Amino acid sequence: MDEAIRKAEPKSDMTSGRAWAVVVVVFLAGFCMPANMGETMWVAPLVMGAFGFGPDVLGWVNGVFYILGALIAFPAASFVRRLGIRWSVVIALACGIVGNLIGIFAGDIATLMVSRIVQGAGFGLMGVIGVTAITPWFPKEKRGLPLGVWGAWVAAANAITPMLDAAIAEATGTYVSVWWFFLVFDIMVLALFLIAYRDPSDPYIDEAEKRGEVMFNYRELFQNKVVWVLAFVFFVEEGAFIASQGFLSTYITEFVDPSLMVGTAFVSAGAIWGMCFSPISGKISDAIKSRRVVLIFCMVSAVVFGALVFWITDVRLYAIVIILNGFTGGGVAAMLWASCSEVVPSHLISGATAALACSQSVGMFLGSMFMGNVIAAVGFTMAGWIVLVPCFVLGLLAVVIGLRGKLR
């Protein structure tokens, strides 16, 4: 079937710069969502001071963003297929724009929460749209690199926006300027997307879908056990990984090096390496013709990362943690996004990405809310060993056992 599809495809627009232009504008649209997400995280002291709340309320201000992303993931799967990629991305970016506008003029915590919920809707939509928009432009054996680029959409924002947000807020003396910046940025990306995006003239999809013989079906999706294994891996990996990232700079400044600059530099270095390794892992998996091998390597790295991240106190050895951070944060996501497009027929890809997007958001929410309480109860090192390591081990076992013979 795949060979027949490849032979039937004209290669003109598929191998030209148009396909990669689509990857770039879809990636930028995706980047806007976690960039909006980080607004209350990276300038938290200013936000808490302006609204007069503490870390407990901050957890909810951050957390409501993930909740709506999880709730709308599955409805978005059929929503995207009905409206098409262009209008779906426009709506996702509109959520970011409207959310920023509400945040700019928010005078109380409730209104700020509303802005986060609206932005979270855009995040949930883009989690479903990204893979669905990119895969029709590339044959299965060449999707690793473009989906590896897409897989860095969260890591790239986490690498760039902490320093950017802090610089903007410091230069202007107010957190509101950060919201204004991303309002303008979201509008610019929307304009660029509308100019550059095109639907493929003859997409790399199954012949049955081309002929209109199959339609999206939730029952068919839910019966695919491989999708649920991938979603479970993403749930435990993202829950543990995001939980570690939220306390990384605090741990480094308290136990590794007292300088806040060193702490934030380590965090940024890990995020930047993860952003870079995401497309690298995709290219490697294309070259060796195996997603599962690369995924196993990254999950093994995650287990070691979980054991070391809150244990090493020597600043010279902490570079090991940063390298493992990139393998975990960049490689796992890239392989899971690429794999979900290959384990289902093309008409179910939006549903498979919805399963991953939902599990990602739920994992992020629970990890962010749970880890702080565990650290407060048992300390950093023990929290790493009793929370992070078991979660990563469960994910590794799911890949090794649950995906054996089911993922190339």
mmCIF file of C-alpha atoms in Angstrom:
data_model
loop_
_atom_site.group_PDB
_atom_site.id
_atom_site.type_symbol
_atom_site.label_atom_id
_atom_site.label_comp_id
_atom_site.label_asym_id
_atom_site.label_seq_id
_atom_site.Cartn_x
_atom_site.Cartn_y
_atom_site.Cartn_z
ATOM 1 C CA MET A 1 0.000 0.000 0.000
ATOM 2 C CA ASP A 2 2.725 2.483 0.969
ATOM 3 C CA GLU A 3 4.635 1.678 -2.233
ATOM 4 C CA ALA A 4 1.537 2.274 -4.318
ATOM 5 C CA ILE A 5 0.986 5.612 -2.635
ATOM 6 C CA ARG A 6 4.571 6.683 -3.256
ATOM 7 C CA LYS A 7 4.385 5.748 -6.941
ATOM 8 C CA ALA A 8 1.134 7.618 -7.374
ATOM 9 C CA GLU A 9 2.474 10.826 -5.871
ATOM 10 C CA PRO A 10 3.814 13.673 -8.006
ATOM 11 C CA LYS A 11 6.940 14.892 -6.296
ATOM 12 C CA SER A 12 6.835 18.544 -7.390
ATOM 13 C CA ASP A 13 5.389 20.427 -4.437
ATOM 14 C CA MET A 14 6.154 17.595 -1.987
ATOM 15 C CA THR A 15 9.919 17.761 -2.323
ATOM 16 C CA SER A 16 10.159 21.479 -2.951
ATOM 17 C CA GLY A 17 10.552 24.252 -0.434
ATOM 18 C CA ARG A 18 6.764 24.399 -0.036
ATOM 19 C CA ALA A 19 6.705 21.330 2.216
ATOM 20 C CA TRP A 20 9.363 22.808 4.491
ATOM 21 C CA ALA A 21 7.671 26.215 4.426
ATOM 22 C CA VAL A 22 4.604 24.480 5.842
ATOM 23 C CA VAL A 23 6.745 22.830 8.530
ATOM 24 C CA VAL A 24 8.187 26.230 9.496
ATOM 25 C CA VAL A 25 4.887 28.118 9.752
ATOM 26 C CA VAL A 26 3.143 25.263 11.578
ATOM 27 C CA PHE A 27 6.089 25.068 13.983
ATOM 28 C CA LEU A 28 5.913 28.833 14.618
ATOM 29 C CA ALA A 29 2.178 28.581 15.281
ATOM 30 C CA GLY A 30 2.898 25.782 17.722
ATOM 31 C CA PHE A 31 5.734 27.745 19.351
ATOM 32 C CA CYS A 32 3.284 30.549 20.195
ATOM 33 C CA MET A 33 1.273 28.245 22.466
ATOM 34 C CA PRO A 34 3.928 27.211 25.038
ATOM 35 C CA ALA A 35 5.376 30.725 24.731
ATOM 36 C CA ASN A 36 1.999 32.017 25.963
ATOM 37 C CA MET A 37 1.975 29.234 28.568
ATOM 38 C CA GLY A 38 5.223 30.474 30.099
ATOM 39 C CA GLU A 39 4.040 34.027 30.693
ATOM 40 C CA THR A 40 2.960 33.408 34.285
ATOM 41 C CA MET A 41 5.820 30.976 34.930
ATOM 42 C CA TRP A 42 8.877 32.980 33.935
ATOM 43 C CA VAL A 43 7.828 36.309 35.484
ATOM 44 C CA ALA A 44 5.947 34.712 38.393
ATOM 45 C CA PRO A 45 7.305 37.057 41.114
ATOM 46 C CA LEU A 46 5.963 40.104 39.247
ATOM 47 C CA VAL A 47 2.596 38.456 38.594
ATOM 48 C CA MET A 48 2.211 37.303 42.205
ATOM 49 C CA GLY A 49 3.152 40.753 43.461
ATOM 50 C CA ALA A 50 0.692 42.498 41.152
ATOM 51 C CA PHE A 51 -2.255 40.271 42.059
ATOM 52 C CA GLY A 52 -1.286 39.591 45.665
ATOM 53 C CA PHE A 53 -1.275 35.780 45.690
ATOM 54 C CA GLY A 54 1.287 33.141 46.656
ATOM 55 C CA PRO A 55 2.823 29.995 45.163
ATOM 56 C CA ASP A 56 -0.247 27.901 46.011
ATOM 57 C CA VAL A 57 -2.505 30.023 43.785
ATOM 58 C CA LEU A 58 0.263 30.286 41.191
ATOM 59 C CA GLY A 59 0.116 26.500 40.814
ATOM 60 C CA TRP A 60 -3.523 26.798 39.780
ATOM 61 C CA VAL A 61 -2.880 29.793 37.514
ATOM 62 C CA ASN A 62 -0.294 27.682 35.691
ATOM 63 C CA GLY A 63 -2.297 24.470 35.931
ATOM 64 C CA VAL A 64 -5.590 25.627 34.388
ATOM 65 C CA PHE A 65 -3.690 26.160 31.156
ATOM 66 C CA TYR A 66 -3.059 22.412 30.860
ATOM 67 C CA ILE A 67 -6.557 21.353 31.941
ATOM 68 C CA LEU A 68 -8.434 22.772 28.960
ATOM 69 C CA GLY A 69 -5.733 21.510 26.597
ATOM 70 C CA ALA A 70 -6.502 18.000 27.836
ATOM 71 C CA LEU A 71 -10.292 18.417 27.715
ATOM 72 C CA ILE A 72 -10.500 19.607 24.115
ATOM 73 C CA ALA A 73 -7.893 17.245 22.626
ATOM 74 C CA PHE A 74 -10.280 14.498 21.507
ATOM 75 C CA PRO A 75 -13.067 16.810 20.279
ATOM 76 C CA ALA A 76 -10.364 18.674 18.356
ATOM 77 C CA ALA A 77 -9.477 15.499 16.425
ATOM 78 C CA SER A 78 -12.748 15.545 14.468
ATOM 79 C CA PHE A 79 -12.951 19.355 14.637
ATOM 80 C CA VAL A 80 -9.653 19.675 12.730
ATOM 81 C CA ARG A 81 -10.786 17.244 10.036
ATOM 82 C CA ARG A 82 -14.035 19.132 9.465
ATOM 83 C CA LEU A 83 -12.585 22.637 9.366
ATOM 84 C CA GLY A 84 -9.255 21.833 7.770
ATOM 85 C CA ILE A 85 -5.746 22.783 8.840
ATOM 86 C CA ARG A 86 -5.865 26.443 7.797
ATOM 87 C CA TRP A 87 -8.943 27.404 9.811
ATOM 88 C CA SER A 88 -7.921 25.217 12.746
ATOM 89 C CA VAL A 89 -4.564 26.988 13.086
ATOM 90 C CA VAL A 90 -6.288 30.374 12.715
ATOM 91 C CA ILE A 91 -8.592 29.481 15.620
ATOM 92 C CA ALA A 92 -5.670 28.222 17.740
ATOM 93 C CA LEU A 93 -3.719 31.444 17.185
ATOM 94 C CA ALA A 94 -6.893 33.480 17.811
ATOM 95 C CA CYS A 95 -7.096 31.778 21.227
ATOM 96 C CA GLY A 96 -3.575 32.998 21.942
ATOM 97 C CA ILE A 97 -4.367 36.519 20.755
ATOM 98 C CA VAL A 98 -7.623 36.794 22.716
ATOM 99 C CA GLY A 99 -6.017 35.218 25.781
ATOM 100 C CA ASN A 100 -3.225 37.779 25.715
ATOM 101 C CA LEU A 101 -5.718 40.628 25.367
ATOM 102 C CA ILE A 102 -7.674 39.389 28.378
ATOM 103 C CA GLY A 103 -4.439 38.991 30.343
ATOM 104 C CA ILE A 104 -3.322 42.519 29.527
ATOM 105 C CA PHE A 105 -6.461 44.036 31.000
ATOM 106 C CA ALA A 106 -6.975 41.487 33.792
ATOM 107 C CA GLY A 107 -7.644 43.276 37.065
ATOM 108 C CA ASP A 108 -8.198 40.244 39.263
ATOM 109 C CA ILE A 109 -7.186 36.603 39.587
ATOM 110 C CA ALA A 110 -10.426 35.292 38.078
ATOM 111 C CA THR A 111 -9.911 37.263 34.861
ATOM 112 C CA LEU A 112 -6.274 36.145 34.722
ATOM 113 C CA MET A 113 -7.469 32.536 35.037
ATOM 114 C CA VAL A 114 -9.882 33.087 32.140
ATOM 115 C CA SER A 115 -7.009 34.330 29.981
ATOM 116 C CA ARG A 116 -5.036 31.189 30.819
ATOM 117 C CA ILE A 117 -7.980 28.933 29.966
ATOM 118 C CA VAL A 118 -8.438 30.609 26.563
ATOM 119 C CA GLN A 119 -4.715 30.274 25.830
ATOM 120 C CA GLY A 120 -4.841 26.640 26.941
ATOM 121 C CA ALA A 121 -7.497 25.965 24.329
ATOM 122 C CA GLY A 122 -5.037 27.099 21.659
ATOM 123 C CA PHE A 123 -2.365 24.836 23.134
ATOM 124 C CA GLY A 124 -4.703 21.845 23.045
ATOM 125 C CA LEU A 125 -5.662 22.545 19.438
ATOM 126 C CA MET A 126 -2.077 22.879 18.216
ATOM 127 C CA GLY A 127 -1.134 19.631 19.933
ATOM 128 C CA VAL A 128 -3.591 17.912 17.595
ATOM 129 C CA ILE A 129 -2.947 20.046 14.508
ATOM 130 C CA GLY A 130 0.859 19.905 14.264
ATOM 131 C CA VAL A 131 1.412 16.294 13.216
ATOM 132 C CA THR A 132 -1.832 16.263 11.194
ATOM 133 C CA ALA A 133 -0.658 19.282 9.180
ATOM 134 C CA ILE A 134 2.867 18.030 8.469
ATOM 135 C CA THR A 135 2.457 14.311 7.714
ATOM 136 C CA PRO A 136 0.575 14.675 4.376
ATOM 137 C CA TRP A 137 3.629 16.438 2.921
ATOM 138 C CA PHE A 138 6.109 13.609 3.569
ATOM 139 C CA PRO A 139 6.189 9.821 2.976
ATOM 140 C CA LYS A 140 6.400 7.698 6.127
ATOM 141 C CA GLU A 141 10.090 6.883 5.717
ATOM 142 C CA LYS A 142 10.981 10.596 5.599
ATOM 143 C CA ARG A 143 8.775 11.971 8.370
ATOM 144 C CA GLY A 144 11.308 11.637 11.188
ATOM 145 C CA LEU A 145 13.121 14.904 10.514
ATOM 146 C CA PRO A 146 10.084 17.178 9.907
ATOM 147 C CA LEU A 147 8.206 15.683 12.848
ATOM 148 C CA GLY A 148 11.395 15.966 14.891
ATOM 149 C CA VAL A 149 11.334 19.685 14.105
ATOM 150 C CA TRP A 150 7.694 19.807 15.198
ATOM 151 C CA GLY A 151 8.537 17.785 18.318
ATOM 152 C CA ALA A 152 10.649 20.713 19.542
ATOM 153 C CA TRP A 153 7.693 23.131 19.667
ATOM 154 C CA VAL A 154 7.514 23.056 23.485
ATOM 155 C CA ALA A 155 11.261 22.665 24.100
ATOM 156 C CA ALA A 156 12.047 25.640 21.856
ATOM 157 C CA ALA A 157 9.654 27.887 23.770
ATOM 158 C CA ASN A 158 11.059 26.693 27.097
ATOM 159 C CA ALA A 159 14.572 27.411 25.850
ATOM 160 C CA ILE A 160 13.940 30.914 24.550
ATOM 161 C CA THR A 161 11.104 32.517 26.502
ATOM 162 C CA PRO A 162 12.426 32.407 30.095
ATOM 163 C CA MET A 163 15.293 34.755 29.256
ATOM 164 C CA LEU A 164 13.188 36.747 26.790
ATOM 165 C CA ASP A 165 10.307 37.288 29.217
ATOM 166 C CA ALA A 166 12.658 38.276 32.020
ATOM 167 C CA ALA A 167 14.470 40.757 29.773
ATOM 168 C CA ILE A 168 11.211 42.345 28.579
ATOM 169 C CA ALA A 169 9.790 42.637 32.098
ATOM 170 C CA GLU A 170 13.046 43.995 33.489
ATOM 171 C CA ALA A 171 13.379 46.585 30.716
ATOM 172 C CA THR A 172 9.822 47.851 31.149
ATOM 173 C CA GLY A 173 9.319 47.247 34.865
ATOM 174 C CA THR A 174 5.990 45.455 34.405
ATOM 175 C CA TYR A 175 4.800 41.952 33.574
ATOM 176 C CA VAL A 176 2.112 43.367 31.238
ATOM 177 C CA SER A 177 4.731 44.133 28.589
ATOM 178 C CA VAL A 178 5.335 40.397 28.196
ATOM 179 C CA TRP A 179 1.678 39.899 27.336
ATOM 180 C CA TRP A 180 1.842 42.807 24.852
ATOM 181 C CA PHE A 181 4.930 41.317 23.201
ATOM 182 C CA PHE A 182 3.335 37.922 22.628
ATOM 183 C CA LEU A 183 0.079 39.527 21.490
ATOM 184 C CA VAL A 184 2.011 41.202 18.671
ATOM 185 C CA PHE A 185 4.079 38.068 18.045
ATOM 186 C CA ASP A 186 0.972 35.866 17.753
ATOM 187 C CA ILE A 187 -0.577 38.323 15.271
ATOM 188 C CA MET A 188 2.615 38.333 13.171
ATOM 189 C CA VAL A 189 2.757 34.534 13.109
ATOM 190 C CA LEU A 190 -0.917 34.400 12.114
ATOM 191 C CA ALA A 191 -0.245 36.741 9.183
ATOM 192 C CA LEU A 192 2.814 34.707 8.122
ATOM 193 C CA PHE A 193 0.846 31.465 8.356
ATOM 194 C CA LEU A 194 -1.971 32.803 6.172
ATOM 195 C CA ILE A 195 0.561 33.889 3.553
ATOM 196 C CA ALA A 196 2.704 30.738 3.503
ATOM 197 C CA TYR A 197 0.392 27.809 4.262
ATOM 198 C CA ARG A 198 -1.090 25.671 1.499
ATOM 199 C CA ASP A 199 -2.811 22.304 1.555
ATOM 200 C CA PRO A 200 -0.811 19.664 -0.370
ATOM 201 C CA SER A 201 -2.059 19.099 -3.913
ATOM 202 C CA ASP A 202 -1.725 15.315 -3.661
ATOM 203 C CA PRO A 203 -1.009 14.360 -0.043
ATOM 204 C CA TYR A 204 0.790 11.282 1.263
ATOM 205 C CA ILE A 205 -2.316 9.607 2.635
ATOM 206 C CA ASP A 206 -3.885 6.184 2.159
ATOM 207 C CA GLU A 207 -5.617 5.578 -1.167
ATOM 208 C CA ALA A 208 -8.874 4.704 0.626
ATOM 209 C CA GLU A 209 -8.938 8.149 2.222
ATOM 210 C CA LYS A 210 -8.187 9.808 -1.097
ATOM 211 C CA ARG A 211 -11.189 8.074 -2.613
ATOM 212 C CA GLY A 212 -13.379 9.094 0.333
ATOM 213 C CA GLU A 213 -14.040 5.506 1.362
ATOM 214 C CA VAL A 214 -13.069 5.980 5.032
ATOM 215 C CA MET A 215 -13.936 8.564 7.651
ATOM 216 C CA PHE A 216 -12.648 9.494 11.074
ATOM 217 C CA ASN A 217 -14.114 7.134 13.670
ATOM 218 C CA TYR A 218 -13.579 7.374 17.434
ATOM 219 C CA ARG A 219 -14.423 3.708 17.968
ATOM 220 C CA GLU A 220 -11.780 2.608 15.489
ATOM 221 C CA LEU A 221 -9.280 4.930 17.167
ATOM 222 C CA PHE A 222 -10.018 3.744 20.701
ATOM 223 C CA GLN A 223 -9.602 0.112 19.638
ATOM 224 C CA ASN A 224 -6.010 0.744 18.558
ATOM 225 C CA LYS A 225 -3.957 -0.469 21.527
ATOM 226 C CA VAL A 226 -0.671 0.889 20.186
ATOM 227 C CA VAL A 227 -2.006 4.449 20.333
ATOM 228 C CA TRP A 228 -2.797 3.973 24.017
ATOM 229 C CA VAL A 229 0.669 2.611 24.721
ATOM 230 C CA LEU A 230 2.209 5.675 23.066
ATOM 231 C CA ALA A 231 -0.150 7.931 25.037
ATOM 232 C CA PHE A 232 0.775 6.192 28.304
ATOM 233 C CA VAL A 233 4.481 6.641 27.602
ATOM 234 C CA PHE A 234 3.905 10.346 26.922
ATOM 235 C CA PHE A 235 1.827 10.699 30.091
ATOM 236 C CA VAL A 236 4.454 9.275 32.480
ATOM 237 C CA GLU A 237 7.408 10.823 30.636
ATOM 238 C CA GLU A 238 5.949 14.330 30.386
ATOM 239 C CA GLY A 239 4.567 14.207 33.920
ATOM 240 C CA ALA A 240 7.987 13.335 35.332
ATOM 241 C CA PHE A 241 9.989 15.546 32.972
ATOM 242 C CA ILE A 242 7.923 18.714 33.462
ATOM 243 C CA ALA A 243 7.910 18.038 37.213
ATOM 244 C CA SER A 244 11.716 18.030 37.173
ATOM 245 C CA GLN A 245 11.986 21.178 35.035
ATOM 246 C CA GLY A 246 9.849 23.248 37.383
ATOM 247 C CA PHE A 247 12.334 22.780 40.228
ATOM 248 C CA LEU A 248 15.601 22.495 38.308
ATOM 249 C CA SER A 249 16.858 26.046 38.792
ATOM 250 C CA THR A 250 15.849 25.953 42.487
ATOM 251 C CA TYR A 251 17.827 22.761 43.070
ATOM 252 C CA ILE A 252 20.898 24.027 41.220
ATOM 253 C CA THR A 253 21.028 27.322 43.128
ATOM 254 C CA GLU A 254 20.550 25.565 46.479
ATOM 255 C CA PHE A 255 22.758 22.488 46.104
ATOM 256 C CA VAL A 256 25.025 22.845 43.047
ATOM 257 C CA ASP A 257 25.979 26.512 42.673
ATOM 258 C CA PRO A 258 24.601 29.495 44.610
ATOM 259 C CA SER A 259 24.552 31.742 41.549
ATOM 260 C CA LEU A 260 21.111 32.240 39.999
ATOM 261 C CA MET A 261 22.847 32.976 36.702
ATOM 262 C CA VAL A 262 24.494 29.543 36.722
ATOM 263 C CA GLY A 263 21.178 27.911 37.598
ATOM 264 C CA THR A 264 19.234 29.572 34.788
ATOM 265 C CA ALA A 265 22.132 28.947 32.387
ATOM 266 C CA PHE A 266 21.950 25.205 33.109
ATOM 267 C CA VAL A 267 18.178 25.198 32.628
ATOM 268 C CA SER A 268 18.469 27.086 29.339
ATOM 269 C CA ALA A 269 21.302 24.840 28.145
ATOM 270 C CA GLY A 270 19.206 21.735 28.781
ATOM 271 C CA ALA A 271 16.221 23.184 26.943
ATOM 272 C CA ILE A 272 18.341 24.357 24.003
ATOM 273 C CA TRP A 273 19.989 20.936 23.698
ATOM 274 C CA GLY A 274 16.548 19.282 23.831
ATOM 275 C CA MET A 275 15.329 21.625 21.098
ATOM 276 C CA CYS A 276 18.325 20.678 18.926
ATOM 277 C CA PHE A 277 18.185 16.946 19.646
ATOM 278 C CA SER A 278 14.524 16.640 18.648
ATOM 279 C CA PRO A 279 15.127 16.951 14.862
ATOM 280 C CA ILE A 280 18.452 15.100 15.230
ATOM 281 C CA SER A 281 16.654 12.110 16.738
ATOM 282 C CA GLY A 282 14.102 12.245 13.933
ATOM 283 C CA LYS A 283 16.846 12.208 11.296
ATOM 284 C CA ILE A 284 18.618 9.319 13.034
ATOM 285 C CA SER A 285 15.403 7.287 13.190
ATOM 286 C CA ASP A 286 14.874 7.888 9.457
ATOM 287 C CA ALA A 287 18.430 6.778 8.722
ATOM 288 C CA ILE A 288 18.284 3.553 10.777
ATOM 289 C CA LYS A 289 14.610 2.958 9.834
ATOM 290 C CA SER A 290 13.544 2.520 13.442
ATOM 291 C CA ARG A 291 11.655 4.812 15.816
ATOM 292 C CA ARG A 292 11.614 2.215 18.603
ATOM 293 C CA VAL A 293 15.400 1.901 18.901
ATOM 294 C CA VAL A 294 15.820 5.662 19.289
ATOM 295 C CA LEU A 295 12.866 5.786 21.701
ATOM 296 C CA ILE A 296 14.380 3.056 23.883
ATOM 297 C CA PHE A 297 17.695 4.941 23.994
ATOM 298 C CA CYS A 298 15.926 8.143 25.023
ATOM 299 C CA MET A 299 13.859 6.399 27.715
ATOM 300 C CA VAL A 300 16.971 4.738 29.171
ATOM 301 C CA SER A 301 18.527 8.200 29.249
ATOM 302 C CA ALA A 302 15.396 9.421 31.044
ATOM 303 C CA VAL A 303 15.764 6.809 33.785
ATOM 304 C CA VAL A 304 19.379 7.838 34.396
ATOM 305 C CA PHE A 305 18.368 11.500 34.246
ATOM 306 C CA GLY A 306 15.703 10.926 36.909
ATOM 307 C CA ALA A 307 18.242 9.282 39.206
ATOM 308 C CA LEU A 308 20.901 11.993 38.816
ATOM 309 C CA VAL A 309 19.012 15.267 38.363
ATOM 310 C CA PHE A 310 18.436 15.899 42.088
ATOM 311 C CA TRP A 311 21.405 13.897 43.371
ATOM 312 C CA ILE A 312 24.544 15.332 41.740
ATOM 313 C CA THR A 313 25.927 18.352 43.597
ATOM 314 C CA ASP A 314 29.218 18.836 41.713
ATOM 315 C CA VAL A 315 28.821 21.630 39.178
ATOM 316 C CA ARG A 316 31.389 19.975 36.873
ATOM 317 C CA LEU A 317 29.392 16.745 36.724
ATOM 318 C CA TYR A 318 26.075 18.467 36.195
ATOM 319 C CA ALA A 319 26.830 18.690 32.475
ATOM 320 C CA ILE A 320 25.915 14.981 32.370
ATOM 321 C CA VAL A 321 22.438 15.847 33.635
ATOM 322 C CA ILE A 322 22.054 18.548 30.992
ATOM 323 C CA ILE A 323 22.996 16.126 28.204
ATOM 324 C CA LEU A 324 20.503 13.556 29.512
ATOM 325 C CA ASN A 325 17.927 16.350 29.821
ATOM 326 C CA GLY A 326 18.131 16.915 26.070
ATOM 327 C CA PHE A 327 17.768 13.224 25.246
ATOM 328 C CA THR A 328 14.712 13.051 27.510
ATOM 329 C CA GLY A 329 12.950 16.284 26.661
ATOM 330 C CA GLY A 330 13.782 16.363 22.958
ATOM 331 C CA GLY A 331 14.091 12.784 21.758
ATOM 332 C CA VAL A 332 11.105 11.157 23.455
ATOM 333 C CA ALA A 333 8.589 13.717 22.202
ATOM 334 C CA ALA A 334 9.982 13.609 18.656
ATOM 335 C CA MET A 335 9.747 9.811 18.477
ATOM 336 C CA LEU A 336 6.248 9.682 19.926
ATOM 337 C CA TRP A 337 4.867 12.343 17.570
ATOM 338 C CA ALA A 338 6.470 10.585 14.583
ATOM 339 C CA SER A 339 5.293 7.143 15.716
ATOM 340 C CA CYS A 340 1.657 8.163 16.221
ATOM 341 C CA SER A 341 1.452 9.033 12.511
ATOM 342 C CA GLU A 342 2.615 5.539 11.536
ATOM 343 C CA VAL A 343 0.592 3.192 13.755
ATOM 344 C CA VAL A 344 -2.828 4.262 12.421
ATOM 345 C CA PRO A 345 -4.341 4.766 8.959
ATOM 346 C CA SER A 346 -3.983 8.327 7.704
ATOM 347 C CA HIS A 347 -7.641 9.180 8.443
ATOM 348 C CA LEU A 348 -7.003 8.509 12.153
ATOM 349 C CA ILE A 349 -3.783 10.542 12.534
ATOM 350 C CA SER A 350 -5.617 13.509 14.063
ATOM 351 C CA GLY A 351 -7.130 11.138 16.652
ATOM 352 C CA ALA A 352 -3.761 9.568 17.474
ATOM 353 C CA THR A 353 -2.234 13.001 17.981
ATOM 354 C CA ALA A 354 -5.231 13.910 20.157
ATOM 355 C CA ALA A 355 -4.477 10.934 22.404
ATOM 356 C CA LEU A 356 -0.879 12.105 22.770
ATOM 357 C CA ALA A 357 -1.851 15.748 23.256
ATOM 358 C CA CYS A 358 -4.361 14.807 25.955
ATOM 359 C CA SER A 359 -1.906 12.571 27.818
ATOM 360 C CA GLN A 360 0.794 15.256 27.520
ATOM 361 C CA SER A 361 -1.435 17.951 29.044
ATOM 362 C CA VAL A 362 -2.684 15.693 31.856
ATOM 363 C CA GLY A 363 0.866 14.587 32.635
ATOM 364 C CA MET A 364 2.105 18.190 32.691
ATOM 365 C CA PHE A 365 -0.726 19.257 34.989
ATOM 366 C CA LEU A 366 -0.324 16.408 37.487
ATOM 367 C CA GLY A 367 3.470 16.589 37.444
ATOM 368 C CA SER A 368 3.474 20.333 38.067
ATOM 369 C CA MET A 369 0.969 20.092 40.933
ATOM 370 C CA PHE A 370 2.353 16.925 42.573
ATOM 371 C CA MET A 371 6.130 17.293 42.570
ATOM 372 C CA GLY A 372 6.287 20.330 44.852
ATOM 373 C CA ASN A 373 4.416 18.513 47.608
ATOM 374 C CA VAL A 374 6.712 15.484 47.363
ATOM 375 C CA ILE A 375 9.846 17.638 47.512
ATOM 376 C CA ALA A 376 8.466 19.456 50.549
ATOM 377 C CA ALA A 377 7.815 16.109 52.250
ATOM 378 C CA VAL A 378 10.952 14.078 51.476
ATOM 379 C CA GLY A 379 13.479 16.442 49.847
ATOM 380 C CA PHE A 380 14.851 16.758 46.326
ATOM 381 C CA THR A 381 16.951 13.598 46.047
ATOM 382 C CA MET A 382 14.360 11.219 47.456
ATOM 383 C CA ALA A 383 11.655 12.851 45.307
ATOM 384 C CA GLY A 384 13.740 12.135 42.225
ATOM 385 C CA TRP A 385 14.189 8.500 43.193
ATOM 386 C CA ILE A 386 10.603 7.748 44.251
ATOM 387 C CA VAL A 387 8.767 9.829 41.622
ATOM 388 C CA LEU A 388 10.903 10.516 38.559
ATOM 389 C CA VAL A 389 12.745 7.205 38.286
ATOM 390 C CA PRO A 390 9.647 4.968 38.665
ATOM 391 C CA CYS A 391 7.732 7.060 36.102
ATOM 392 C CA PHE A 392 10.544 6.843 33.570
ATOM 393 C CA VAL A 393 10.981 3.108 34.239
ATOM 394 C CA LEU A 394 7.274 2.536 33.582
ATOM 395 C CA GLY A 395 7.607 4.408 30.303
ATOM 396 C CA LEU A 396 10.674 2.380 29.331
ATOM 397 C CA LEU A 397 8.922 -0.910 30.080
ATOM 398 C CA ALA A 398 5.922 0.189 28.013
ATOM 399 C CA VAL A 399 8.221 0.877 25.058
ATOM 400 C CA VAL A 400 10.218 -2.335 25.414
ATOM 401 C CA ILE A 401 7.279 -4.668 26.061
ATOM 402 C CA GLY A 402 4.160 -2.885 24.820
ATOM 403 C CA LEU A 403 5.615 -1.717 21.504
ATOM 404 C CA ARG A 404 7.614 -4.848 20.670
ATOM 405 C CA GLY A 405 6.747 -5.867 17.123
ATOM 406 C CA LYS A 406 4.233 -3.017 16.815
ATOM 407 C CA LEU A 407 6.557 -0.086 16.091
ATOM 408 C CA ARG A 408 9.301 -0.082 13.517
#
